[in-house]
Coordinates of C-alpha atoms in Angstrom, one line a residue:
M1 CA 30.7 -56.1 -38.8
A2 CA 30.8 -52.2 -39.1
V3 CA 34.6 -50.8 -38.4
S4 CA 34.5 -47.3 -37.4
A5 CA 36.7 -44.6 -39.1
V6 CA 38.9 -44.0 -35.5
T7 CA 39.7 -48.0 -35.4
C8 CA 40.8 -48.0 -38.7
L9 CA 42.8 -45.1 -38.3
L10 CA 44.3 -46.8 -35.0
L11 CA 44.8 -49.9 -37.0
L12 CA 46.5 -47.6 -40.0
S13 CA 48.7 -46.4 -36.8
G14 CA 50.0 -49.4 -35.1
C15 CA 52.8 -49.6 -37.4
A16 CA 54.3 -46.1 -37.2
S17 CA 57.9 -46.0 -35.3
R18 CA 60.6 -43.6 -34.9
Q19 CA 63.1 -43.2 -37.5
W20 CA 66.6 -44.6 -35.9
N21 CA 69.9 -43.2 -36.9
Q22 CA 72.0 -45.5 -39.5
P23 CA 74.6 -47.4 -39.2
I24 CA 77.9 -46.0 -41.3
T25 CA 78.5 -48.2 -44.0
G26 CA 80.6 -48.7 -47.6
S27 CA 78.0 -47.0 -49.1
T28 CA 78.0 -43.8 -46.9
S29 CA 78.5 -40.6 -48.5
A30 CA 82.0 -39.5 -49.0
R31 CA 80.7 -35.9 -48.6
T32 CA 80.5 -35.5 -44.7
Y33 CA 78.9 -32.5 -42.4
R34 CA 82.5 -30.7 -41.0
L35 CA 82.9 -27.3 -40.6
S36 CA 86.5 -27.9 -43.0
D37 CA 84.7 -29.1 -45.3
Q38 CA 82.1 -26.2 -45.9
H39 CA 83.2 -23.9 -48.5
A40 CA 84.6 -20.4 -47.0
G41 CA 82.9 -18.7 -50.5
D42 CA 83.8 -14.8 -50.2
N43 CA 84.0 -15.0 -46.5
A44 CA 86.8 -12.9 -45.2
K45 CA 90.2 -15.1 -44.3
D46 CA 90.7 -13.2 -40.9
V47 CA 87.5 -12.2 -39.8
F48 CA 85.8 -15.4 -38.0
V49 CA 81.9 -14.9 -37.0
I50 CA 80.1 -17.4 -34.6
L51 CA 76.6 -16.9 -33.6
A52 CA 74.6 -18.6 -30.4
F53 CA 71.2 -19.2 -30.0
S54 CA 70.0 -20.1 -27.3
G55 CA 66.7 -21.6 -25.5
G56 CA 63.6 -20.3 -25.1
G57 CA 60.6 -21.7 -26.4
M58 CA 59.3 -19.4 -29.2
R59 CA 60.9 -16.6 -28.3
S60 CA 64.2 -17.8 -28.4
A61 CA 63.3 -18.6 -32.1
A62 CA 62.5 -15.2 -32.6
F63 CA 64.9 -13.4 -30.7
S64 CA 67.3 -15.3 -32.8
Y65 CA 65.5 -15.1 -36.1
G66 CA 65.6 -11.1 -35.4
T67 CA 69.3 -11.5 -34.7
L68 CA 69.9 -12.6 -38.2
K69 CA 67.8 -9.9 -40.0
A70 CA 70.0 -7.6 -37.9
L71 CA 73.0 -9.1 -39.2
R72 CA 71.4 -9.4 -42.9
D73 CA 71.0 -5.2 -42.8
T74 CA 74.3 -4.7 -41.4
E75 CA 76.6 -3.5 -44.2
V76 CA 80.2 -3.8 -43.4
T77 CA 83.3 -3.2 -45.5
I78 CA 86.2 -5.7 -45.5
H79 CA 89.4 -5.2 -47.1
G80 CA 87.7 -2.5 -49.4
K81 CA 84.6 -5.3 -50.0
T82 CA 81.5 -4.1 -48.9
R83 CA 78.6 -7.1 -48.1
S84 CA 76.1 -8.2 -45.5
L85 CA 77.0 -9.7 -41.9
L86 CA 75.3 -12.1 -42.6
D87 CA 77.3 -13.5 -45.2
E88 CA 80.5 -13.6 -43.3
V89 CA 79.0 -15.6 -40.3
D90 CA 80.6 -19.3 -40.0
V91 CA 79.3 -21.3 -37.5
I92 CA 76.0 -21.1 -35.8
S93 CA 75.6 -23.3 -32.6
S94 CA 72.0 -23.7 -31.1
V95 CA 70.1 -25.0 -28.6
S96 CA 66.5 -25.3 -27.8
G97 CA 64.4 -23.1 -28.8
G98 CA 67.0 -21.5 -31.1
S99 CA 67.6 -24.8 -32.7
Y100 CA 64.6 -24.2 -34.8
T101 CA 65.9 -20.9 -36.7
A102 CA 69.4 -22.3 -36.6
A103 CA 68.3 -25.4 -38.8
Y104 CA 66.2 -23.6 -40.9
Y105 CA 68.6 -21.1 -42.1
G106 CA 71.0 -23.8 -42.7
L107 CA 68.9 -25.6 -44.8
F108 CA 66.7 -22.8 -46.7
G109 CA 69.4 -20.4 -46.2
Q110 CA 68.1 -16.6 -47.6
R111 CA 64.8 -17.8 -47.5
I112 CA 63.9 -17.9 -44.0
F113 CA 63.3 -14.1 -44.8
Q114 CA 60.7 -14.8 -47.4
D115 CA 58.1 -17.9 -45.0
Y116 CA 59.6 -18.1 -41.6
E117 CA 57.5 -15.9 -39.4
R118 CA 54.2 -17.0 -41.4
D119 CA 55.2 -20.9 -41.6
F120 CA 56.9 -21.0 -37.8
L121 CA 56.9 -17.9 -35.8
L122 CA 53.5 -16.7 -36.4
R123 CA 52.2 -20.7 -36.0
D124 CA 50.2 -22.2 -33.1
V125 CA 53.0 -24.8 -33.3
E126 CA 52.2 -25.5 -29.4
G127 CA 48.2 -26.3 -30.4
E128 CA 49.1 -28.1 -33.7
M129 CA 51.4 -30.7 -31.7
L130 CA 49.0 -30.8 -28.8
S131 CA 46.3 -32.2 -31.0
T132 CA 48.9 -34.2 -32.9
L133 CA 48.9 -35.8 -29.9
A134 CA 45.6 -36.4 -28.9
N135 CA 44.6 -37.9 -32.3
P136 CA 43.5 -41.2 -32.1
S137 CA 45.2 -41.6 -34.6
N138 CA 48.0 -42.0 -33.1
L139 CA 47.1 -43.7 -29.6
L140 CA 48.4 -46.8 -30.8
S141 CA 51.2 -46.0 -31.9
L142 CA 52.0 -43.8 -28.5
A143 CA 51.2 -47.3 -27.0
S144 CA 54.3 -48.9 -28.2
S145 CA 57.8 -48.7 -26.7
R146 CA 59.2 -47.8 -30.4
F147 CA 57.1 -44.4 -30.4
N148 CA 56.6 -42.0 -27.9
R149 CA 55.9 -38.3 -28.1
G150 CA 59.0 -36.6 -28.6
D151 CA 58.7 -39.1 -32.1
L152 CA 55.3 -38.1 -33.0
A153 CA 56.7 -34.0 -32.4
A154 CA 59.6 -35.1 -34.6
Q155 CA 57.8 -36.3 -36.9
W156 CA 55.2 -33.2 -37.1
L157 CA 58.0 -30.9 -37.5
D158 CA 59.9 -33.0 -40.6
N159 CA 55.9 -32.6 -42.5
Y160 CA 55.3 -28.9 -41.7
I161 CA 58.6 -27.4 -41.2
F162 CA 61.5 -29.4 -42.5
E163 CA 60.6 -31.0 -45.6
H164 CA 61.7 -34.2 -44.8
K165 CA 65.2 -32.6 -45.3
T166 CA 69.0 -34.9 -43.7
F167 CA 71.7 -33.8 -43.0
A168 CA 72.9 -34.0 -46.2
S169 CA 70.9 -31.1 -47.1
M170 CA 72.4 -29.0 -44.9
S171 CA 74.7 -26.0 -45.1
R172 CA 74.9 -27.4 -49.2
D173 CA 75.8 -24.0 -50.5
G174 CA 78.6 -23.6 -47.5
L175 CA 78.9 -21.8 -44.8
P176 CA 77.4 -20.9 -42.4
Y177 CA 78.1 -24.3 -40.2
I178 CA 75.3 -25.5 -38.3
I179 CA 76.0 -27.4 -35.1
L180 CA 72.5 -28.4 -33.4
N181 CA 73.2 -29.2 -29.7
A182 CA 70.8 -31.6 -27.5
S183 CA 71.8 -33.1 -23.9
D184 CA 72.8 -37.0 -23.4
L185 CA 71.3 -38.6 -20.4
N186 CA 73.4 -41.4 -20.2
T187 CA 76.7 -39.9 -20.0
G188 CA 75.5 -36.1 -19.2
M189 CA 77.0 -34.1 -21.5
T190 CA 76.5 -31.8 -24.6
F191 CA 75.7 -34.0 -27.8
S192 CA 76.0 -32.0 -31.1
F193 CA 74.7 -33.0 -34.2
V194 CA 77.8 -33.4 -36.1
P195 CA 80.0 -36.2 -38.2
Q196 CA 82.3 -36.2 -35.3
Q197 CA 80.0 -37.1 -32.6
F198 CA 78.2 -39.1 -34.7
D199 CA 81.5 -41.5 -35.6
F200 CA 81.2 -42.9 -31.8
L201 CA 77.9 -44.3 -32.3
C202 CA 79.6 -45.5 -35.9
S203 CA 76.6 -43.8 -37.3
D204 CA 76.4 -42.4 -40.2
L205 CA 75.0 -38.2 -39.5
N206 CA 74.1 -37.6 -43.5
A207 CA 70.7 -39.9 -43.6
Y208 CA 69.6 -38.5 -40.3
P209 CA 66.9 -36.7 -40.0
V210 CA 67.0 -32.6 -39.2
A211 CA 63.8 -32.5 -37.8
N212 CA 64.4 -35.1 -35.5
A213 CA 67.9 -33.3 -34.2
V214 CA 66.2 -30.3 -33.4
M215 CA 63.6 -32.1 -31.5
A216 CA 66.1 -33.9 -29.5
S217 CA 67.6 -30.3 -29.2
S218 CA 64.3 -29.1 -27.7
A219 CA 62.9 -32.3 -25.9
V220 CA 61.9 -30.3 -22.7
P221 CA 62.0 -33.2 -19.7
G222 CA 58.7 -33.7 -18.6
I223 CA 57.2 -32.4 -21.5
F224 CA 58.5 -34.9 -24.3
A225 CA 60.2 -37.5 -24.3
P226 CA 63.8 -38.5 -25.1
I227 CA 64.7 -38.8 -28.8
S228 CA 66.2 -42.1 -29.0
L229 CA 69.7 -42.9 -31.1
H230 CA 71.3 -46.1 -31.6
N231 CA 75.0 -46.7 -30.7
F232 CA 75.8 -49.2 -33.2
D233 CA 78.1 -52.0 -32.5
E234 CA 80.2 -52.5 -35.5
N235 CA 84.0 -51.9 -35.0
C236 CA 84.3 -49.4 -36.9
A237 CA 87.6 -47.2 -37.6
Q238 CA 86.0 -44.1 -36.9
R239 CA 84.8 -44.5 -33.5
R240 CA 88.8 -45.2 -32.3
Q241 CA 90.3 -41.8 -32.2
E242 CA 93.8 -41.6 -31.4
W243 CA 93.2 -38.1 -29.2
V244 CA 90.8 -40.0 -26.7
F245 CA 93.2 -42.6 -26.4
R246 CA 96.1 -40.1 -25.6
A247 CA 93.7 -38.3 -23.5
L248 CA 93.0 -40.9 -21.4
N249 CA 96.6 -42.7 -21.1
A250 CA 98.1 -39.2 -20.0
G251 CA 94.9 -37.1 -18.7
T252 CA 93.6 -36.3 -15.1
G253 CA 90.4 -35.4 -13.7
K254 CA 91.3 -31.1 -14.2
D255 CA 92.0 -31.8 -17.8
R256 CA 89.3 -31.3 -20.3
N257 CA 90.2 -33.5 -23.3
Y258 CA 90.1 -36.0 -20.4
E259 CA 86.7 -35.8 -18.9
V260 CA 85.5 -35.3 -22.2
A261 CA 87.1 -38.8 -23.3
R262 CA 86.2 -40.6 -20.4
E263 CA 82.4 -39.8 -20.8
L264 CA 82.9 -41.1 -25.0
E265 CA 84.6 -43.8 -23.9
Q266 CA 81.2 -45.6 -22.7
Y267 CA 80.3 -45.9 -26.3
F268 CA 82.8 -47.9 -26.9
R269 CA 80.8 -50.7 -25.3
P270 CA 77.7 -50.6 -27.7
G271 CA 76.8 -54.0 -25.1
D272 CA 76.3 -51.7 -22.4
M273 CA 75.3 -48.0 -23.8
P274 CA 73.0 -49.6 -26.9
V275 CA 70.3 -46.7 -27.1
I276 CA 71.1 -43.3 -26.3
R277 CA 68.7 -40.7 -24.9
L278 CA 68.4 -37.5 -25.8
V279 CA 66.9 -34.3 -24.1
D280 CA 66.8 -30.8 -24.4
G281 CA 70.1 -29.3 -24.9
G282 CA 69.8 -26.4 -22.1
V283 CA 70.1 -29.0 -20.0
T284 CA 73.5 -29.3 -20.2
D285 CA 74.3 -25.8 -21.8
N286 CA 71.5 -23.0 -22.4
L287 CA 73.7 -20.9 -24.4
G288 CA 74.9 -23.5 -26.9
V289 CA 78.8 -22.5 -27.1
R290 CA 80.4 -24.1 -23.8
G291 CA 79.8 -27.9 -24.8
S292 CA 79.9 -27.3 -28.4
I293 CA 82.2 -25.0 -30.2
M294 CA 85.5 -25.6 -27.9
S295 CA 84.4 -29.4 -27.5
P296 CA 87.3 -31.4 -28.0
I297 CA 85.0 -33.8 -30.2
L298 CA 85.1 -31.1 -33.3
H299 CA 88.8 -30.7 -32.7
Y300 CA 90.1 -33.6 -32.2
G301 CA 91.7 -32.5 -29.3
H302 CA 93.6 -29.5 -30.5
A303 CA 92.2 -26.5 -28.6
T304 CA 93.3 -24.0 -31.3
R305 CA 91.5 -25.1 -33.9
M306 CA 88.2 -24.3 -32.7
S307 CA 85.5 -26.7 -34.0
G308 CA 87.9 -28.1 -36.6
A309 CA 87.6 -24.6 -38.1
F310 CA 91.2 -24.2 -39.1
T311 CA 94.0 -26.2 -40.9
A312 CA 97.6 -24.5 -39.1
A313 CA 97.6 -22.4 -41.9
E314 CA 94.1 -20.6 -41.6
L315 CA 94.7 -20.5 -38.1
D316 CA 97.3 -17.6 -38.6
Q317 CA 95.4 -15.7 -40.5
I318 CA 92.6 -15.2 -38.2
V319 CA 92.5 -11.4 -36.8
D320 CA 89.5 -10.5 -35.5
V321 CA 86.8 -12.9 -33.7
L322 CA 83.3 -12.0 -33.5
V323 CA 81.4 -13.7 -30.8
I324 CA 77.1 -12.6 -30.5
V325 CA 75.0 -15.1 -28.4
A326 CA 71.2 -14.5 -28.6
N327 CA 70.1 -15.0 -25.4
A328 CA 66.7 -15.4 -24.7
Q329 CA 66.8 -16.3 -21.1
V330 CA 63.9 -16.0 -18.9
Y331 CA 63.7 -13.7 -15.6
S332 CA 61.0 -13.8 -13.6
P333 CA 58.5 -12.3 -13.1
Y334 CA 56.5 -14.6 -15.2
E335 CA 52.8 -13.3 -16.8
W336 CA 50.6 -15.7 -14.6
S337 CA 52.5 -14.4 -11.6
L338 CA 52.0 -11.0 -12.3
K339 CA 48.4 -11.5 -12.8
G340 CA 48.0 -13.4 -9.2
K341 CA 47.1 -16.8 -11.1
D342 CA 48.3 -20.0 -10.1
P343 CA 50.6 -22.0 -12.5
G344 CA 49.1 -24.9 -14.2
L345 CA 51.2 -28.0 -14.7
I346 CA 53.2 -26.8 -17.9
D347 CA 53.4 -23.6 -16.0
M348 CA 55.2 -25.1 -13.1
I349 CA 57.8 -27.3 -15.2
F350 CA 58.8 -24.7 -17.9
A351 CA 59.5 -22.3 -14.4
S352 CA 61.4 -25.3 -12.9
F353 CA 63.4 -25.8 -15.5
D354 CA 63.8 -22.2 -16.6
A355 CA 65.1 -21.7 -12.8
S356 CA 67.9 -24.9 -13.3
L357 CA 69.0 -22.8 -16.3
N358 CA 69.2 -19.2 -15.3
L359 CA 71.3 -20.2 -12.2
L360 CA 74.0 -22.0 -15.2
N361 CA 73.5 -18.7 -17.4
S362 CA 75.5 -16.2 -16.3
E363 CA 78.5 -18.9 -15.3
T364 CA 78.3 -20.1 -18.9
I365 CA 78.4 -16.8 -20.6
Q366 CA 81.2 -15.3 -18.5
R367 CA 83.1 -18.5 -18.8
A368 CA 82.1 -18.5 -22.4
H369 CA 84.1 -15.2 -22.7
Q370 CA 86.9 -16.4 -20.7
N371 CA 87.6 -19.7 -23.2
F372 CA 87.9 -17.6 -26.3
Q373 CA 90.2 -15.1 -24.6
A374 CA 92.5 -17.5 -23.5
W375 CA 92.4 -19.7 -26.7
A376 CA 93.2 -16.0 -28.1
D377 CA 96.2 -15.9 -25.5
I378 CA 97.7 -19.0 -26.9
V379 CA 97.0 -18.3 -30.5
N380 CA 98.9 -15.2 -30.2
S381 CA 101.6 -16.8 -27.5
R382 CA 102.3 -18.7 -30.8
R383 CA 103.0 -15.9 -33.5
A384 CA 105.8 -14.1 -34.3
P385 CA 106.3 -10.2 -32.6
R386 CA 105.1 -8.1 -35.2
A387 CA 102.7 -10.4 -36.5
A388 CA 98.8 -9.0 -36.0
K389 CA 97.2 -10.4 -32.9
V390 CA 94.1 -12.1 -32.6
R391 CA 90.8 -10.1 -31.1
V392 CA 87.9 -11.4 -29.8
H393 CA 85.0 -9.5 -29.9
F394 CA 82.1 -11.2 -27.1
V395 CA 78.6 -9.7 -27.7
S396 CA 76.0 -10.8 -25.4
L397 CA 71.8 -9.4 -26.1
T398 CA 69.9 -10.2 -23.6
F399 CA 66.5 -9.0 -22.3
D400 CA 68.3 -7.7 -19.0
D401 CA 70.0 -5.3 -21.6
I402 CA 66.5 -3.6 -21.7
A403 CA 67.0 0.1 -19.9
D404 CA 63.2 0.9 -19.6
R405 CA 62.0 -1.2 -16.0
S406 CA 58.3 -1.9 -17.4
E407 CA 59.6 -2.8 -21.4
R408 CA 62.2 -5.2 -19.7
Q409 CA 59.6 -6.5 -17.3
K410 CA 57.0 -6.8 -20.5
F411 CA 59.4 -8.9 -22.5
N412 CA 60.6 -11.2 -19.6
A413 CA 57.0 -12.3 -19.1
I414 CA 56.7 -13.5 -22.6
P415 CA 56.3 -17.4 -22.2
T416 CA 58.8 -19.7 -23.3
N417 CA 56.4 -22.0 -24.8
L418 CA 56.1 -22.8 -28.8
S419 CA 53.2 -20.1 -29.4
L420 CA 53.1 -16.6 -29.0
T421 CA 50.7 -13.8 -30.4
H422 CA 51.8 -12.0 -33.6
Q423 CA 52.4 -8.8 -31.2
Q424 CA 54.7 -10.7 -29.1
V425 CA 56.6 -12.3 -32.4
E426 CA 57.0 -9.0 -33.7
D427 CA 58.2 -7.6 -30.9
V428 CA 61.1 -9.8 -29.8
V429 CA 62.2 -10.3 -33.5
A430 CA 62.2 -6.5 -33.7
L431 CA 64.1 -6.2 -30.0
A432 CA 67.5 -7.8 -31.2
P433 CA 68.4 -5.3 -34.1
R434 CA 67.7 -2.4 -31.0
L435 CA 69.8 -4.6 -28.8
L436 CA 72.8 -5.1 -31.3
D437 CA 72.9 -1.8 -32.0
R438 CA 73.4 -0.5 -28.5
S439 CA 76.2 -3.3 -27.6
P440 CA 79.7 -0.8 -27.4
E441 CA 81.4 -4.3 -28.2
F442 CA 79.6 -4.7 -31.9
H443 CA 80.6 -0.8 -32.8
R444 CA 84.5 -1.8 -31.8
F445 CA 84.7 -4.6 -33.8
R446 CA 83.4 -3.1 -36.4
L447 CA 85.9 -0.6 -36.0
T448 CA 88.3 -2.8 -36.4
L449 CA 88.0 -4.4 -39.6
P450 CA 90.3 -4.3 -42.1

């Protein structure tokens, strides 16, 4: 009996399944992907630079890439040594579209300036993913409960963008430390792809594919199915963290540590929560600053050590903290609205998603700025009267900063899907250096450098 090529492909695809996270074992690598384990290299000890990349599809990926280019081309002199400001970046935290750029830079470093535009930004990623989803060879896999649209998209990213790399390869040459953020549907919290978060699942982040983390960070509900993680039932020591029990015993509903500890406590009962479902990080924090950098999960309940970045001795040396938020937030009207067209289903999903995020973004920026300043005030209050005080420089780059109304409207009309025209990519990449150069706070930071 003759068997068609399509049938053969269907049969072959039947064994496809998602790439699950792995448990912590005795053979788990001793190298952990924690900020405190990263090599600072030549980074100045008294300057700490944080980048936050927002969501916003391909336009966010292009905008964050433009921010990296701007910092690469900005020379600073610190303690008599001149170097690129990009070399001083310590942490990059990202969500959704910004995670493509953050992950690529974390894995491949300076190579991003050679091939990222060609291999990702200028590529019809959305079209290629849709073709993959519609390929008959994938139909049987997608019909299985073991494999969904999010898994297939992650597989595409793994094959064509991230070269099958795991977190064991992330930032191997040292800083910057990359924090990719998704949202946990079970708890409603930001889920950061860091060892401290995986510890609560008794899972090994080193073995986890970076592509899956990026897909989880950008899995817009309604477009992509969630990315799933096992919550292992092993009673591993990593799960039982003292600060969580301390917060649960002593905290109240108004205490940040208590709120986070109460949600984390759900992970302690794998029988009740055997699988974690992750979606777009923008659902909980579309700027990548509120849920991760200041989270007790990273600093073990010691807020002054921000992201686990500092020992007590290192904290005493910090003077200048620069935070740059590359915010590709969408402001209406959309292109289809300007042209008098009816939105399609995908347009409506993205517009609804954007609307909910926009309500939170302004508040998030303000609160993030306040949080960093409050952190600096606490650190300064513990320093000797004549000791240098911490200065926080908070820079927010957004399309709404474009002075010309018609140009601002043009940029806001750029869609947040995963396919842009070459001209749109070129324009968005070029916009970031312009906005950074116009930032008064950025120039104040440069003037205060030692």
